[in-house]
Coordinates of C-alpha atoms and ligand atoms in Angstrom, one line a residue:
M1 CA 83.1 -14.9 -107.7
R2 CA 81.1 -18.2 -107.4
V3 CA 78.2 -17.7 -104.8
L4 CA 75.9 -20.3 -103.0
V5 CA 72.7 -19.2 -101.5
T6 CA 71.1 -21.5 -99.0
G7 CA 67.4 -21.6 -99.0
G8 CA 66.7 -20.4 -102.7
A9 CA 63.3 -20.7 -103.1
G10 CA 62.8 -18.9 -99.8
Q11 CA 61.2 -15.4 -99.3
L12 CA 64.7 -14.0 -98.9
G13 CA 66.5 -16.3 -100.7
R14 CA 64.8 -15.5 -103.8
C15 CA 65.9 -12.1 -103.6
M16 CA 69.8 -13.2 -103.9
A17 CA 70.9 -14.5 -107.2
P18 CA 69.6 -11.0 -108.9
R19 CA 71.9 -9.2 -106.7
F20 CA 75.1 -10.8 -107.9
P21 CA 74.3 -9.9 -111.5
S22 CA 78.0 -10.6 -112.6
H23 CA 79.0 -13.8 -110.3
E24 CA 78.2 -17.4 -111.0
V25 CA 75.3 -18.1 -108.7
L26 CA 74.0 -21.9 -107.0
A27 CA 70.9 -20.9 -105.3
P28 CA 69.6 -25.0 -104.3
D29 CA 66.0 -24.8 -102.5
H30 CA 65.8 -27.1 -99.8
A31 CA 65.4 -30.2 -101.5
G32 CA 68.5 -29.8 -103.5
L33 CA 70.7 -28.8 -100.3
D34 CA 69.7 -29.5 -96.5
V35 CA 72.0 -27.8 -94.6
G36 CA 71.2 -30.0 -91.4
D37 CA 72.7 -32.3 -93.7
R38 CA 76.3 -32.2 -92.9
D39 CA 77.3 -34.5 -96.0
A40 CA 75.5 -32.7 -98.6
V41 CA 76.6 -29.4 -97.1
E42 CA 80.4 -30.9 -97.3
R43 CA 79.6 -32.2 -100.9
V44 CA 78.0 -29.1 -102.3
V45 CA 80.9 -26.8 -100.5
N46 CA 83.5 -29.0 -102.0
E47 CA 82.1 -29.0 -105.7
F48 CA 80.8 -25.9 -106.4
V49 CA 84.0 -24.0 -104.2
P50 CA 82.0 -20.7 -103.9
D51 CA 83.9 -17.7 -102.6
V52 CA 80.9 -16.6 -100.7
V53 CA 78.1 -18.4 -98.9
V54 CA 74.8 -16.4 -98.2
N55 CA 73.0 -18.8 -95.7
T56 CA 69.4 -17.8 -96.0
A57 CA 67.7 -21.3 -94.9
A58 CA 66.4 -21.6 -92.1
M59 CA 62.9 -23.3 -90.0
T60 CA 61.3 -19.8 -89.7
D61 CA 58.1 -21.4 -88.7
V62 CA 58.4 -19.9 -85.2
D63 CA 55.3 -21.9 -83.4
G64 CA 56.4 -25.0 -85.4
C65 CA 60.1 -24.3 -84.0
E66 CA 58.6 -24.7 -80.4
R67 CA 56.8 -28.1 -81.2
D68 CA 59.6 -29.5 -82.6
P69 CA 62.7 -28.3 -81.0
D70 CA 65.1 -30.9 -82.3
A71 CA 63.9 -29.8 -86.3
A72 CA 65.0 -26.1 -85.0
Y73 CA 68.1 -26.8 -83.8
R74 CA 69.1 -28.6 -86.5
S75 CA 68.2 -26.1 -89.5
N76 CA 69.0 -23.1 -87.5
A77 CA 72.0 -24.1 -85.5
L78 CA 73.8 -27.2 -86.1
A79 CA 73.1 -25.8 -89.8
L80 CA 75.5 -23.1 -89.1
R81 CA 78.7 -25.7 -87.7
H82 CA 78.2 -27.7 -91.0
L83 CA 78.4 -24.3 -93.2
G84 CA 80.9 -22.7 -91.0
V85 CA 83.4 -25.8 -91.3
A86 CA 83.1 -26.1 -94.9
A87 CA 83.2 -23.1 -95.8
G88 CA 86.1 -22.4 -93.2
R89 CA 87.9 -25.4 -95.4
V90 CA 87.6 -23.6 -98.7
G91 CA 88.2 -20.2 -97.9
A92 CA 84.6 -19.0 -98.3
H93 CA 83.3 -16.0 -96.4
V94 CA 80.0 -16.6 -95.0
V95 CA 77.2 -14.3 -94.9
H96 CA 74.7 -15.6 -92.6
V97 CA 70.7 -14.2 -91.6
S98 CA 69.7 -14.2 -88.3
T99 CA 66.6 -12.0 -86.3
D100 CA 65.4 -9.9 -83.8
F101 CA 63.9 -12.6 -81.9
V102 CA 67.4 -12.9 -80.3
F103 CA 66.1 -9.8 -78.0
S104 CA 64.0 -9.9 -74.6
G105 CA 61.8 -7.4 -75.8
D106 CA 62.1 -5.0 -73.0
S107 CA 64.2 -2.4 -74.4
E108 CA 63.2 1.5 -74.4
R109 CA 65.4 2.1 -77.3
P110 CA 66.7 0.1 -80.8
Y111 CA 69.0 -2.7 -80.0
R112 CA 72.7 -2.0 -81.0
E113 CA 74.3 -4.9 -82.1
W114 CA 76.4 -4.8 -79.0
D115 CA 73.5 -5.4 -76.5
A116 CA 73.2 -8.2 -74.4
T117 CA 70.8 -11.2 -75.9
A118 CA 68.1 -12.6 -74.3
P119 CA 65.7 -15.4 -76.7
A120 CA 62.5 -16.0 -75.1
S121 CA 61.5 -18.9 -77.6
V122 CA 62.6 -22.5 -79.1
Y123 CA 63.1 -20.6 -82.8
A124 CA 65.0 -17.6 -81.0
H125 CA 67.6 -19.6 -78.8
S126 CA 68.3 -21.7 -82.3
K127 CA 69.1 -18.8 -83.9
L128 CA 71.2 -17.1 -81.5
A129 CA 73.0 -20.8 -81.6
G130 CA 73.9 -20.6 -85.0
E131 CA 75.2 -17.1 -84.6
E132 CA 77.5 -19.0 -82.0
E133 CA 78.3 -21.9 -84.0
L134 CA 79.6 -19.7 -87.2
A135 CA 81.3 -17.4 -85.2
A136 CA 83.2 -20.3 -83.7
S137 CA 84.4 -21.7 -87.1
S138 CA 87.4 -21.0 -88.9
S139 CA 85.2 -19.5 -91.4
S140 CA 85.8 -15.7 -92.2
W141 CA 81.8 -14.7 -91.2
A142 CA 79.1 -11.6 -91.0
V143 CA 76.0 -12.3 -89.1
V144 CA 73.2 -9.7 -90.3
R145 CA 69.8 -9.7 -88.1
T146 CA 66.8 -8.3 -89.3
S147 CA 63.1 -7.9 -88.6
W148 CA 59.7 -8.4 -89.9
V149 CA 60.4 -9.6 -93.5
F150 CA 58.0 -9.0 -96.2
G151 CA 58.1 -9.7 -100.1
R152 CA 56.5 -12.2 -101.1
P153 CA 53.4 -11.6 -102.8
G154 CA 50.4 -14.3 -101.6
G155 CA 52.6 -15.4 -98.6
D156 CA 53.9 -13.0 -96.0
F157 CA 52.0 -10.3 -93.7
V158 CA 51.1 -7.4 -96.3
S159 CA 49.4 -10.1 -98.5
W160 CA 47.6 -11.3 -95.8
V161 CA 46.3 -8.1 -94.3
L162 CA 44.9 -7.4 -97.9
D163 CA 43.4 -10.9 -98.2
T164 CA 41.8 -11.0 -95.0
A165 CA 40.6 -7.2 -95.8
R166 CA 38.9 -8.0 -99.2
Q167 CA 37.1 -10.9 -97.6
G168 CA 35.7 -8.6 -94.8
K169 CA 37.6 -10.3 -92.0
L170 CA 40.2 -8.4 -91.0
E171 CA 38.8 -7.9 -87.5
R172 CA 41.8 -7.3 -85.4
V173 CA 45.3 -6.4 -85.2
V174 CA 48.0 -7.0 -83.0
D175 CA 49.0 -3.6 -81.5
D176 CA 51.6 -4.5 -78.8
E177 CA 54.7 -5.7 -80.8
R178 CA 56.6 -3.1 -82.4
G179 CA 59.0 -3.8 -85.3
S180 CA 60.8 -2.8 -88.4
P181 CA 59.2 -3.9 -91.1
T182 CA 61.7 -4.6 -93.7
L183 CA 61.7 -5.9 -97.5
A184 CA 63.5 -9.1 -98.5
S185 CA 65.1 -7.4 -101.9
D186 CA 66.1 -4.5 -99.7
L187 CA 68.0 -6.5 -97.4
A188 CA 69.1 -8.6 -100.4
T189 CA 71.0 -5.6 -101.4
V190 CA 72.9 -5.4 -97.8
L191 CA 73.7 -9.2 -97.9
A192 CA 75.5 -9.0 -101.1
R193 CA 77.5 -5.8 -100.8
L194 CA 78.8 -7.3 -97.1
A195 CA 79.6 -10.6 -99.5
V196 CA 81.2 -8.9 -102.1
E197 CA 83.4 -6.6 -99.5
R198 CA 84.0 -10.0 -97.6
R199 CA 82.6 -7.3 -94.5
R200 CA 83.3 -9.5 -91.4
G201 CA 81.2 -9.0 -87.9
L202 CA 77.7 -8.7 -86.4
Y203 CA 75.1 -6.5 -88.2
H204 CA 71.4 -5.2 -87.6
V205 CA 70.0 -4.2 -90.8
T206 CA 66.4 -3.2 -91.3
N207 CA 64.3 -1.1 -93.5
Q208 CA 64.3 2.9 -91.0
G209 CA 61.7 3.1 -88.9
S210 CA 59.0 1.2 -86.9
C211 CA 55.3 0.7 -86.1
T212 CA 53.3 -1.9 -84.5
R213 CA 52.0 -4.8 -86.8
L214 CA 48.1 -2.3 -86.4
E215 CA 50.0 0.6 -87.5
L216 CA 51.9 -1.4 -90.6
A217 CA 48.2 -2.8 -91.5
R218 CA 47.2 0.5 -91.9
E219 CA 49.7 1.7 -93.9
I220 CA 49.0 -1.5 -96.1
L221 CA 45.1 -0.7 -96.2
S222 CA 45.5 3.0 -96.8
I223 CA 48.1 2.8 -99.7
A224 CA 45.4 -0.3 -100.8
G225 CA 42.9 2.4 -100.9
L226 CA 40.9 0.1 -98.4
S227 CA 40.7 2.8 -95.3
E228 CA 37.3 2.3 -94.4
V229 CA 38.9 -1.2 -93.2
S230 CA 39.3 -0.5 -89.5
P231 CA 40.6 -3.5 -87.5
E232 CA 40.6 -3.2 -83.7
P233 CA 43.9 -3.5 -81.8
M234 CA 44.6 -6.6 -79.8
R235 CA 47.4 -7.9 -77.5
S236 CA 49.8 -10.4 -79.0
A237 CA 49.2 -12.6 -75.6
D238 CA 45.4 -13.2 -76.9
L239 CA 46.2 -15.0 -80.0
G240 CA 47.5 -17.6 -78.0
R241 CA 50.2 -18.7 -80.0
P242 CA 52.9 -21.5 -78.0
A243 CA 55.8 -19.2 -79.0
Q244 CA 56.6 -15.8 -76.9
R245 CA 57.5 -12.8 -79.4
P246 CA 59.3 -10.1 -78.0
L247 CA 57.3 -7.0 -78.0
Y248 CA 59.9 -4.4 -79.2
S249 CA 62.9 -5.9 -81.5
V250 CA 63.8 -2.3 -83.3
L251 CA 67.3 -2.6 -84.5
D252 CA 69.6 0.3 -84.2
N253 CA 71.4 -0.2 -87.9
A254 CA 74.6 1.2 -85.8
A255 CA 77.4 -1.0 -87.3
L256 CA 76.0 0.3 -90.9
R257 CA 75.3 3.7 -89.6
L258 CA 78.8 4.3 -87.3
G259 CA 80.4 2.5 -90.3
G260 CA 79.3 5.3 -92.9
V261 CA 77.6 2.5 -94.9
D262 CA 74.0 4.1 -96.3
L263 CA 71.1 2.6 -94.5
L264 CA 67.9 1.0 -96.1
R265 CA 64.8 3.5 -96.9
S266 CA 61.9 3.7 -94.8
W267 CA 59.8 0.7 -94.1
Q268 CA 56.9 3.1 -95.7
D269 CA 59.3 3.8 -98.8
A270 CA 59.9 0.0 -99.1
L271 CA 56.3 -1.2 -98.9
A272 CA 55.1 1.4 -101.3
A273 CA 57.1 0.3 -103.8
Y274 CA 56.5 -3.3 -102.9
L275 CA 52.8 -2.5 -103.2
A276 CA 53.2 -1.0 -106.7
E277 CA 55.5 -3.8 -108.0
S278 CA 54.2 -6.9 -106.6
G279 CA 50.6 -6.9 -108.2
L280 CA 48.9 -7.2 -104.8
L281 CA 46.9 -3.6 -105.5
D282 CA 44.7 -5.1 -107.9
G283 CA 44.8 -8.7 -106.6
S284 CA 47.1 -10.4 -109.2
G285 CA 49.9 -10.7 -107.3
S286 CA 47.9 -12.9 -104.6
Ligands
LIG301 N1 60.1 -13.7 -92.3 C1 60.9 -12.7 -91.2 O1 60.1 -12.3 -90.8 C2 62.0 -13.0 -90.7 C3 62.5 -12.3 -89.7 C4 64.0 -11.7 -89.2 C5 65.0 -13.1 -89.4 N2 64.4 -13.7 -90.6 C6 65.2 -14.5 -91.1 O2 65.5 -14.4 -92.1 C7 66.1 -15.3 -93.3 C8 65.4 -15.8 -94.3 O3 63.9 -15.7 -93.9 P1 62.8 -15.8 -94.9 O4 61.7 -14.6 -94.7 O5 63.4 -15.8 -96.0 O6 61.7 -17.3 -94.4 P2 61.7 -18.4 -95.7 O7 60.5 -18.2 -96.9 O8 60.8 -19.2 -95.0 O9 63.0 -19.2 -95.9 C9 63.4 -20.0 -95.5 C10 63.9 -21.0 -96.6 O10 65.1 -21.8 -95.9 C11 64.0 -23.4 -96.3 N3 65.0 -24.4 -95.2 C12 64.4 -24.7 -94.1 N4 65.3 -25.5 -93.5 C13 66.0 -26.0 -94.3 C14 67.3 -26.5 -94.4 N5 67.3 -27.4 -93.3 N6 67.6 -26.7 -95.9 C15 67.7 -25.9 -96.4 N7 66.7 -25.1 -96.5 C16 65.8 -25.2 -95.8 C17 62.6 -23.2 -96.5 O11 62.4 -24.2 -97.3 P3 61.3 -25.1 -96.9 O12 59.8 -24.2 -96.9 O13 61.0 -25.8 -98.0 O14 61.5 -25.7 -95.6 C18 62.7 -21.8 -97.0 O15 62.6 -21.9 -98.7 C19 66.0 -16.7 -92.3 O16 67.4 -17.3 -91.3 C20 65.2 -16.1 -90.9 O17 65.6 -16.6 -89.6 C21 63.2 -13.9 -91.2

């Protein structure tokens, strides 16, 4: 099988190639393939003729999207028109990654794939538009919504907590946003399965269980032996960020669960494994 992974240098994108050990993988970074550039998408797809496209490329700077909506819609929405059309032409199956931010955050139970969306930021609107663009295309597709992705040593929330704590500066962490932390390499395993099996439709895929940002920080500090660091709770709104975040975005992995597919391990187990493997515990991974 020939697999095209977009956003190949991103946190999730760099986890994809090892998940296709017996397949031919092309994973260009942003400079190698700009998914917002129709001609570039057409050229790469026509030359490589993938069986599967895994789209991990996105403008993920949520506040940056608020400041530059055109850039957000170009990379997160229009890009899916380009990918959907090009993939449809060569018969490639598209596995596209979306976000928990498509929901309002008002729910009192985990969101199912069939719940109504209500995006509240430019990032969220642009990602939902990307889902809709892909669904309207002629390609065969799966959309995977995930949340709170970690797995890039030196460049994720886990590293931020450890670095800030070691500098004695971890004073406050948001305690009114609840979600499911998800290890990029765990998510990549499911994306690869959906790709190989050409599964279609909408899926919620996260590590299991949920926590607040503060609870996540405390778990990180505990595993790292830094339990004496004790950040205070704060409200998301007090950060004064341009983009609104959903306060509750736990995703029920219902399509996998009801379809009899094994769910990912708990976020605590994923976090412990990541910390053990990443070099972050002894500081060598930052
Ligand atoms: N991180 C999270 O917490 C989270 C949560 C829910 C959903 N997601 C979704 O998960 C997916 C992967 O996110 P991630 O955590 O891996 O983010 P990431 O590390 O920011 O990776 C995204 C990659 O896409 C690249 N990119 C941006 N615009 C592009 C374009 N027009 N063409 C090609 N590449 C482009 C970026 O390159 P540059 O950096 O060079 O621009 C970056 O390497 C995204 O769809 C995101 O929306 C992420």
